[in-house]
Amino acid sequence: MWHHSRLLRAVLLLSSLLSLAGLHVSGPTSPDGWRAARLVPLTFTALSALGNLAYVATSGSSRAALAAMPFGVLALHATLVLVHLFRRRRQLHAILDRAVSVQRATAFCREHGDFSWFQWRLGILCFITVSTITLWLAAFLLAAELKPPYYLYPMLLPETLRGLDFYWVILGLQMAASVMSFTIQSTFDVLQMGLADAVSVAQIRLTRYVSRLVASTTPASGDLFGDFPAWSLDKAPANGGKDAELAVPAVAAEVRASVTPFRPRKVGAAEAHWSPAVSRDFTKPGVKTLSQKPHSAAPAAPDNQQTTGGTHCRHTCPTLPAPDGDLHEGLRLLAGAYRSVRELATESAELCSLPTLTQHASVTLVLLIGVYVAIDGSKVNTALVFGSFVLFLLLNTLRLMAVSVTGSRLIDSGEALSAALVATSWPRPLPAQLQFEVIMLVEGTRKPIMFDGYGIFVPQKETLLSLLSFILTYFVIMIQIGL
């Protein structure tokens, strides 16, 4: 079976071939060849970023500084992403293994085209990226005579390297660094979208499983649920059930409904670990407690588990079989599967947090400066140079747009799962134990899962619209004051 994670691993392999980063190596240690090769992209991107930003700082012309700054900003972002992925390489592959486990466990509810949107976005981004690099290099090679001080992008060079003897060496290094920088940026964008889509599709499949589970259960005659919330019997509540009160006193005293989105993060040893799975040992229907499991007290990982980068990564997820009418067993499997999905989201969001912050900050700054530079240089540059720069800005806009759409889909899939649990007409009468399990599942899904860059940038369509509005407003102000 073709897994979504296999496509992400193929992207890592292609990235390693183009940038020599070696991110595709999944073992505990990398071969000596790849460990040495990592220094090449790290050195090239770091020198490009520092050389370009040094030129910006020492440039005597504000127009020249603004025109050169986008390249250094993106090269700096690529360097930070590369260092981050180097440090988290084993954790990254552990997350991909967990994604495979979740995908296999929810395979019963899969449908054709679950990952088609991701594949389309991947194809479009690859096409635009290759087109941008090709047009940029063509514009450079055809625009003027190849000699100093005409370089691919401005850099501050020592006096001994500015002559014609070192020109082709510097030019070759700049071209290689540009390809590596674009590759690293695109690799993280694809990983970020791929991991978010893996969680989104898993939540969509769990939503399908809820309807199939209830459909397979034969409703029994008798009284209604008793003290189970009436809104879950016949119709969906207003606002997706977010404003509804819990009718089970023992649970209502412990759990409060919240509409705050869930931002996955690592928890400390002293924090409680919430689990939607409920024990079967109930002696008194009115006494319900939440299990608390400190992360530091986790048992030793068995053969199918790994401890990667200080993070306990379990790769097992309860498989969701075809419902056979056993509602209790179905709810138990559903709770376990959702817990695995949430753990996958926690690890993925923690991995992508820092690069997400630099990604949004760098793209916003590039668009903020680039739009003004494009308008200012449209009268003096050739059509090929102007077109390559506009395509460069379009690429960064599409990058941010693709990530934002993926983030919105992640949030929407979580809200759809919560709404499905709330709106489902559960069989009646429902024992108190199953009432509690359903309520805990509803409470667990009321906070939609989302990725974020340390809480500053949240990849979603609302964030994209806010950033574009800010860029447009600032651009209009600069034009009006004549800068």
mmCIF file of C-alpha atoms in Angstrom, residues 29 277 324 426 468:
data_model
loop_
_atom_site.group_PDB
_atom_site.id
_atom_site.type_symbol
_atom_site.label_atom_id
_atom_site.label_comp_id
_atom_site.label_asym_id
_atom_site.label_seq_id
_atom_site.Cartn_x
_atom_site.Cartn_y
_atom_site.Cartn_z
ATOM 1 C CA THR A 29 23.773 7.633 12.975
ATOM 2 C CA ALA A 277 -9.636 6.151 26.944
ATOM 3 C CA ASP A 324 -19.538 -5.208 14.370
ATOM 4 C CA TRP A 426 -26.344 7.610 19.705
ATOM 5 C CA LEU A 468 -1.396 40.450 2.890
#
